[in-house]
């Protein structure tokens, strides 16, 4: 038999939704019939805050690059199996990708977050200046160690209530593998893993607690590697007998850089030479260059990519070499769901920002000053507003071309957002106004700042999960928005084809080199309460000159600098 609370909800919620009957309640009583069960979810999250901290710190210590998240995979799937989830592994042929499900029936709610880290971003947490754990090693300079901690704690809190009150529905936890390579989520969609999902909540680290809806203002992209092949020869003895693949790479890059002047202002494109040959005295018979082509819409991404192919073709003709290309990943520009975002933001307002300690603020201000940030006021003290759709009105008209506002980054959660109603919850576990994709963004990510931000985000997420489970009109409205507004004129077309496969070989050599060096620093929660304790770090750690300068700022005196 269903518990009393669920019976009450099943009777009252349809009436409240349709307005057929008003229920008069005594003054001082919360009129939201979900209030009691949401309060229980918040309490359940609070009871799991140590678990959230441990998951966060454990993933921080693993420091694994995209497609090589092996320790993360084992740790998270083992944890979820113990909690009663069914694990499906090797998703889309990715050894570190998985889906964990619990429950039965509708609605099916997907809950995801990324897990990979950044090259050369190793950093001791709680230290307000560059101090790597392992010099040159990867590190969580994007904060992807935190999102799964948030999601798991929120899901387990809701699962506890679903079991008690016999609430139907399915929770589906999953990781964003190789997000920094935009290398996974489009494959998840192509291969049908989200086909029967009703809604998706994605989480990503930020410096405030918020969400958004509509056009997120981001670029989409194609990640593609161009491989050139020529002929080797003795670079001094018979260079005329060689056909340099490296020359082709360099000529492609020169051609593309000259072409930038004549590309639309919204584009972003960048590259690294991933293979430049073996040694100077051998004409390189093989070389490769890896490009990201970014733009604001699917047609413009395709157009930019086609221009890249033509540039590669020209470089091959000039050097008498051959070329092929390999799509390594892709992402659409994001578009997020209004009804679910509004439900989430209502819960965010009830949760509010964490209470930051003087130590938290000291670390934040010292880090901001160290990185010469524009904002030096420390952590956010005021809750951010809900994010509205990015402006799409023309900002200028030149030469008959209408431009939309300029943007920057990309995230392959967008491919999921174009396939079903999706939102992104951002939670305050990082320090404002840092460079991003940088060692400094790892400073807070295994400290009380990250831990408090995760718990705040988990509370908002748990409350929103209950909304989706117990208020079916929200999912109905979400699909109406998705169908009648988001996809009315623009339909999702994958930027990958059936012939592409995830580039799971990427980062293998880097992790093979650094994993033995990182392993002695893996977090051991059986011996230490926090990773800071294990590393012997006093929180926060500042240099003497940093403390002196902050004191001068506090006293309204001019700082001396470093």
Short mmCIF file of C-alpha atoms in Angstrom, two decimals, residues 197 204 231 236 251 261-262 334 386 393 406 415 433 482 487 541:
data_model
loop_
_atom_site.label_atom_id
_atom_site.label_comp_id
_atom_site.label_asym_id
_atom_site.label_seq_id
_atom_site.Cartn_x
_atom_site.Cartn_y
_atom_site.Cartn_z
CA UNK A 197 14.01 9.04 -21.50
CA UNK A 204 28.17 21.32 -14.21
CA UNK A 231 57.15 9.94 -48.63
CA UNK A 236 70.04 16.24 -45.99
CA UNK A 251 50.55 24.91 -45.24
CA UNK A 261 40.05 37.39 -41.95
CA UNK A 262 37.23 36.38 -44.27
CA UNK A 334 22.81 24.09 -26.58
CA UNK A 386 17.69 32.30 -13.82
CA UNK A 393 18.71 39.78 -32.50
CA UNK A 406 29.67 36.54 -30.25
CA UNK A 415 23.17 16.97 -28.41
CA UNK A 433 36.49 34.80 -12.74
CA UNK A 482 10.48 21.01 -26.86
CA UNK A 487 12.29 22.09 -32.49
CA UNK A 541 47.46 27.93 2.28
#
